[in-house]
Short mmCIF file of C-alpha atoms in Angstrom, two decimals:
data_model
loop_
_atom_site.label_atom_id
_atom_site.label_comp_id
_atom_site.label_asym_id
_atom_site.label_seq_id
_atom_site.Cartn_x
_atom_site.Cartn_y
_atom_site.Cartn_z
CA MET B 24 11.42 -82.94 -122.41
CA PRO B 25 13.69 -80.92 -119.85
CA GLN B 26 13.83 -83.50 -116.54
CA ALA B 27 14.56 -80.74 -113.89
CA ARG B 28 11.49 -79.89 -111.83
CA GLU B 29 10.59 -76.67 -108.91
CA THR B 30 12.36 -77.52 -105.80
CA ALA B 31 11.22 -74.44 -104.01
CA VAL B 32 8.15 -73.64 -101.97
CA TYR B 33 5.17 -71.04 -103.13
CA THR B 34 5.31 -68.57 -100.26
CA HIS B 35 2.12 -67.41 -100.43
CA GLY B 36 -0.07 -70.84 -101.03
CA HIS B 37 -3.54 -70.20 -102.15
CA HIS B 38 -5.44 -68.83 -99.20
CA GLU B 39 -8.59 -66.62 -99.35
CA SER B 40 -6.54 -63.24 -98.99
CA VAL B 41 -4.13 -64.80 -101.43
CA LEU B 42 -7.04 -65.00 -103.75
CA ARG B 43 -8.72 -62.03 -103.41
CA SER B 44 -5.66 -60.60 -104.65
CA HIS B 45 -4.98 -63.01 -107.73
CA ILE B 46 -8.52 -62.50 -109.03
CA TRP B 47 -7.93 -58.65 -108.95
CA ARG B 48 -5.60 -58.90 -111.85
CA THR B 49 -6.69 -58.71 -114.95
CA ALA B 50 -4.70 -58.12 -118.30
CA ALA B 51 -4.61 -53.82 -117.94
CA ASN B 52 -3.56 -54.04 -114.60
CA SER B 53 -0.80 -56.25 -114.77
CA ALA B 54 0.06 -57.09 -118.42
CA ALA B 55 0.14 -53.91 -120.29
CA TYR B 56 3.45 -54.32 -121.55
CA LEU B 57 2.50 -56.76 -123.55
CA LEU B 58 -0.92 -55.87 -125.06
CA GLY B 59 0.48 -54.15 -127.92
CA SER B 60 2.32 -56.87 -129.28
CA LEU B 61 -0.64 -59.09 -129.43
CA GLU B 62 -2.56 -60.34 -132.60
CA PRO B 63 -6.30 -62.17 -132.83
CA ASP B 64 -4.49 -65.58 -134.33
CA MET B 65 -1.60 -65.68 -131.29
CA ARG B 66 -1.07 -68.87 -129.74
CA ILE B 67 -0.61 -68.20 -125.91
CA LEU B 68 1.27 -70.25 -123.00
CA ASP B 69 0.62 -68.55 -119.37
CA ILE B 70 2.39 -69.91 -116.86
CA GLY B 71 1.42 -69.45 -113.16
CA CYS B 72 -2.02 -68.64 -114.52
CA GLY B 73 -3.99 -69.53 -110.54
CA PRO B 74 -7.24 -68.18 -110.72
CA GLY B 75 -7.21 -67.60 -114.72
CA THR B 76 -8.30 -64.07 -114.32
CA ILE B 77 -5.43 -62.73 -116.73
CA THR B 78 -5.72 -65.82 -118.92
CA ALA B 79 -8.69 -65.32 -119.78
CA ASP B 80 -8.74 -61.72 -120.50
CA LEU B 81 -5.54 -62.59 -122.99
CA ALA B 82 -7.92 -65.33 -124.58
CA ALA B 83 -10.61 -62.55 -125.11
CA LEU B 84 -7.97 -60.44 -127.07
CA VAL B 85 -6.72 -63.16 -129.56
CA PRO B 86 -9.82 -64.47 -130.25
CA HIS B 87 -9.04 -66.36 -133.63
CA GLY B 88 -5.96 -67.37 -131.74
CA ARG B 89 -5.78 -69.99 -128.56
CA VAL B 90 -4.25 -69.89 -124.70
CA THR B 91 -3.17 -72.02 -122.62
CA GLY B 92 -2.81 -71.60 -118.84
CA VAL B 93 -0.49 -73.69 -116.96
CA ASP B 94 -0.03 -73.86 -113.15
CA ARG B 95 1.32 -76.02 -110.48
CA ALA B 96 -1.52 -76.31 -107.95
CA PRO B 97 -4.13 -78.62 -110.07
CA ASP B 98 -6.92 -77.83 -107.70
CA ILE B 99 -6.65 -74.00 -108.49
CA LEU B 100 -7.30 -75.10 -112.33
CA ASP B 101 -10.46 -75.77 -111.56
CA ARG B 102 -11.07 -71.99 -110.34
CA ALA B 103 -9.38 -70.90 -113.92
CA ARG B 104 -11.51 -73.08 -115.62
CA ALA B 105 -14.47 -71.54 -114.00
CA THR B 106 -13.64 -68.35 -114.95
CA ALA B 107 -13.34 -69.13 -118.31
CA ALA B 108 -16.62 -70.82 -119.08
CA GLU B 109 -18.12 -67.63 -116.70
CA ARG B 110 -16.85 -65.19 -119.30
CA GLY B 111 -18.15 -67.73 -122.62
CA LEU B 112 -14.25 -68.61 -123.91
CA THR B 113 -14.01 -71.56 -126.16
CA ASN B 114 -10.49 -70.86 -126.76
CA VAL B 115 -8.31 -71.54 -123.73
CA ASP B 116 -6.94 -74.42 -121.96
CA PHE B 117 -5.69 -75.23 -118.60
CA ALA B 118 -3.35 -77.80 -117.25
CA VAL B 119 -1.23 -78.76 -114.62
CA GLY B 120 2.49 -77.61 -114.98
CA ASP B 121 6.30 -76.94 -114.12
CA VAL B 122 8.09 -73.91 -115.67
CA HIS B 123 11.33 -76.08 -115.09
CA ALA B 124 9.95 -78.60 -117.44
CA LEU B 125 7.44 -78.04 -119.29
CA ASP B 126 4.98 -80.41 -121.10
CA PHE B 127 4.96 -78.76 -124.91
CA PRO B 128 7.53 -79.13 -128.26
CA ASP B 129 10.22 -76.55 -129.02
CA GLY B 130 8.44 -73.39 -130.65
CA THR B 131 4.60 -73.94 -129.93
CA PHE B 132 3.99 -70.98 -128.51
CA ASP B 133 3.94 -67.28 -130.36
CA VAL B 134 3.80 -65.92 -127.00
CA VAL B 135 4.89 -67.33 -123.31
CA HIS B 136 3.77 -65.14 -120.72
CA ALA B 137 4.33 -65.68 -116.71
CA HIS B 138 3.55 -62.39 -114.06
CA GLN B 139 4.58 -62.82 -110.67
CA VAL B 140 6.37 -66.80 -111.22
CA LEU B 141 10.06 -65.95 -111.36
CA GLN B 142 10.12 -64.86 -107.65
CA HIS B 143 8.92 -67.93 -106.40
CA VAL B 144 10.96 -70.27 -108.19
CA GLY B 145 13.61 -72.07 -107.57
CA ASP B 146 15.40 -71.56 -110.76
CA PRO B 147 14.70 -68.66 -112.64
CA VAL B 148 17.26 -69.02 -115.51
CA ARG B 149 16.45 -72.49 -116.17
CA ALA B 150 12.75 -71.39 -116.30
CA LEU B 151 13.25 -68.63 -118.71
CA ARG B 152 15.39 -71.00 -121.05
CA GLU B 153 12.75 -73.54 -120.97
CA MET B 154 9.94 -70.18 -121.94
CA ARG B 155 12.17 -69.68 -124.63
CA ARG B 156 12.46 -73.21 -125.73
CA VAL B 157 8.77 -73.59 -126.02
CA ALA B 158 8.30 -69.92 -127.72
CA ALA B 159 7.99 -69.60 -131.10
CA PRO B 160 10.87 -68.19 -133.47
CA GLY B 161 10.37 -64.48 -133.77
CA GLY B 162 8.16 -65.22 -130.76
CA LEU B 163 7.90 -63.75 -127.20
CA VAL B 164 8.82 -64.74 -124.11
CA ALA B 165 6.95 -61.77 -121.63
CA VAL B 166 7.82 -61.67 -118.24
CA ARG B 167 6.52 -59.41 -114.89
CA ASP B 168 7.68 -59.49 -111.02
CA SER B 169 7.14 -57.33 -107.80
CA ASP B 170 10.53 -56.40 -106.31
CA TYR B 171 9.99 -55.84 -102.52
CA ALA B 172 12.75 -54.07 -101.93
CA ALA B 173 11.35 -51.27 -104.17
CA MET B 174 8.08 -51.56 -102.47
CA THR B 175 7.44 -47.90 -100.63
CA TRP B 176 4.75 -46.03 -98.65
CA TYR B 177 3.37 -43.41 -96.83
CA PRO B 178 3.05 -43.08 -93.90
CA ALA B 179 5.77 -44.74 -92.14
CA THR B 180 3.81 -46.89 -90.18
CA PRO B 181 5.70 -48.63 -87.47
CA GLY B 182 5.34 -52.44 -88.39
CA LEU B 183 5.60 -52.71 -91.96
CA ASP B 184 9.44 -52.82 -92.10
CA ASP B 185 8.92 -55.70 -90.23
CA TRP B 186 6.65 -56.72 -92.41
CA ARG B 187 9.35 -56.05 -95.44
CA ASP B 188 12.14 -58.38 -93.49
CA LEU B 189 9.98 -61.08 -92.57
CA TYR B 190 8.46 -61.38 -96.15
CA ASP B 191 12.19 -61.54 -97.13
CA ARG B 192 13.58 -63.84 -95.06
CA VAL B 193 10.43 -66.04 -95.31
CA ALA B 194 10.48 -66.17 -99.24
CA ARG B 195 14.45 -66.67 -99.47
CA ALA B 196 14.10 -69.83 -96.99
CA ASN B 197 11.40 -70.91 -99.47
CA GLY B 198 14.04 -71.19 -102.26
CA GLY B 199 12.56 -67.76 -104.03
CA GLU B 200 13.71 -64.29 -104.70
CA PRO B 201 11.56 -61.62 -103.47
CA ASP B 202 13.63 -58.88 -105.26
CA ALA B 203 12.94 -60.67 -108.76
CA GLY B 204 12.23 -57.88 -110.80
CA ARG B 205 15.20 -55.72 -110.90
CA ARG B 206 16.97 -58.75 -112.00
CA LEU B 207 14.73 -60.13 -114.96
CA LYS B 208 17.21 -58.75 -117.43
CA SER B 209 19.92 -60.29 -116.04
CA TRP B 210 18.19 -63.70 -115.75
CA ALA B 211 17.03 -63.37 -119.44
CA LEU B 212 20.52 -62.35 -120.81
CA GLU B 213 21.87 -66.03 -119.25
CA ALA B 214 19.28 -67.74 -120.61
CA GLY B 215 20.22 -66.93 -123.82
CA LEU B 216 18.07 -64.44 -124.92
CA THR B 217 18.97 -60.88 -126.65
CA ASP B 218 16.64 -59.31 -127.96
CA ILE B 219 14.93 -57.53 -124.34
CA THR B 220 13.15 -54.55 -123.83
CA ALA B 221 13.02 -53.81 -120.34
CA THR B 222 10.60 -51.18 -118.63
CA SER B 223 8.73 -51.23 -115.21
CA GLY B 224 5.18 -50.60 -114.05
CA THR B 225 3.47 -50.15 -110.78
CA TRP B 226 0.51 -50.72 -108.98
CA THR B 227 -0.68 -48.07 -106.37
CA PHE B 228 -3.22 -48.22 -103.40
CA SER B 229 -4.36 -44.60 -102.60
CA THR B 230 -8.15 -44.34 -102.45
CA PRO B 231 -10.15 -45.32 -99.44
CA GLN B 232 -11.02 -48.30 -101.09
CA GLU B 233 -7.88 -49.31 -102.49
CA ARG B 234 -6.12 -49.00 -98.71
CA ALA B 235 -8.87 -50.83 -96.77
CA TRP B 236 -8.70 -53.33 -99.64
CA TRP B 237 -4.77 -54.15 -99.88
CA SER B 238 -4.30 -53.60 -95.74
CA ASP B 239 -7.21 -56.20 -95.18
CA LEU B 240 -5.57 -58.67 -97.44
CA TRP B 241 -2.25 -58.72 -96.31
CA ALA B 242 -3.54 -58.34 -92.71
CA GLU B 243 -5.16 -61.70 -93.13
CA ARG B 244 -2.54 -63.00 -95.35
CA THR B 245 -0.14 -62.54 -91.80
CA LEU B 246 -1.95 -64.26 -90.16
CA ALA B 247 -4.15 -67.26 -91.58
CA SER B 248 -2.45 -68.04 -95.14
CA ALA B 249 0.47 -70.51 -95.83
CA TYR B 250 2.66 -67.82 -95.58
CA ALA B 251 1.73 -67.53 -91.49
CA GLU B 252 2.23 -70.79 -91.35
CA ARG B 253 6.18 -71.19 -92.93
CA ALA B 254 6.50 -68.04 -90.70
CA VAL B 255 6.11 -69.84 -87.95
CA GLN B 256 7.35 -73.04 -88.44
CA GLY B 257 10.57 -71.67 -89.85
CA GLY B 258 11.39 -70.01 -86.87
CA HIS B 259 10.84 -66.16 -88.35
CA ALA B 260 8.53 -65.19 -86.27
CA THR B 261 6.01 -65.65 -83.17
CA ASP B 262 2.59 -65.35 -83.22
CA GLY B 263 2.91 -62.61 -81.36
CA GLN B 264 5.07 -61.46 -83.85
CA LEU B 265 2.91 -62.08 -86.61
CA ARG B 266 -0.30 -60.55 -84.90
CA ALA B 267 1.87 -57.02 -84.41
CA VAL B 268 2.56 -56.89 -88.18
CA SER B 269 -1.03 -57.45 -89.22
CA ARG B 270 -1.87 -54.72 -86.33
CA ALA B 271 0.47 -52.29 -88.37
CA TRP B 272 -0.72 -52.91 -91.80
CA ARG B 273 -4.71 -52.10 -90.37
CA GLU B 274 -2.91 -49.12 -89.24
CA TRP B 275 -1.65 -47.59 -92.54
CA GLY B 276 -5.38 -48.69 -94.08
CA THR B 277 -6.71 -46.06 -91.14
CA HIS B 278 -4.85 -43.05 -92.97
CA ASP B 279 -6.29 -40.74 -95.22
CA ASP B 280 -2.92 -39.91 -96.79
CA GLY B 281 -2.00 -43.54 -96.87
CA TRP B 282 -0.32 -44.58 -100.37
CA PHE B 283 1.44 -47.80 -101.09
CA SER B 284 3.40 -48.35 -104.22
CA VAL B 285 4.42 -52.20 -105.92
CA LEU B 286 7.13 -51.83 -108.46
CA HIS B 287 7.67 -54.56 -111.20
CA GLY B 288 10.11 -55.18 -113.38
CA GLU B 289 9.05 -56.27 -116.72
CA ILE B 290 10.98 -57.76 -119.73
CA LEU B 291 9.93 -58.73 -123.37
CA CYS B 292 12.23 -60.69 -125.28
CA ARG B 293 11.85 -61.75 -129.01
CA LYS B 294 13.22 -64.60 -129.97
CA GLU B 295 15.50 -65.16 -132.63
CA ALA B 296 14.14 -66.06 -135.98
#
């Protein structure tokens, strides 16, 4: 098995404000580009599964198959197992794993999936090579990642440009690539994948409920998460600057005409038979 291991630091951590966004994710809102390719008996690997909401959705969609969720953080897998148990799913399991060195034989899975993972890893090309390795001949590698520089919002709120600049600096200092979405096809080609369909998808937050949810979680994350700690410890921001960014998020959330769009790049790659 490959011996390389992750060198990047996961920027967000697993503070409640982070998990609030993770458990909101579903296969429908985060993997729609993949769903039309699923078959009931497929074997699926879900990399970076977190609390397991997408994983559980995928398991429900392949009732005669099996889904394995892996994550580098052992504690979050307890939450994922609870998610699967609450839904009564018996065709899903979870394990600690690193996308740079997956502990599975070649050609194990019909689909190898990762949502918002490659932006946080130290070597995304190696990660894609590993995903390709464990995919069966004719199988699929499916990846979706956000692109922070392409995120856009209205109205222009003083402080949100500072937020994006700060996040960019913290993520890069941690070894990640916050603009991963636009790079997925390039990385896939470098990893040796050739049959690639590249698309994009968005999350949009505009209703009063959506604005409140999105602005509150980022306002809290800016002050209380691992991201906030790394921003200060790395010399990227002071506590006062973090408080100003947090206030900017809350201010944006009060605008009746507020609109925020998160762009994702997507690739669906079929491994050669």
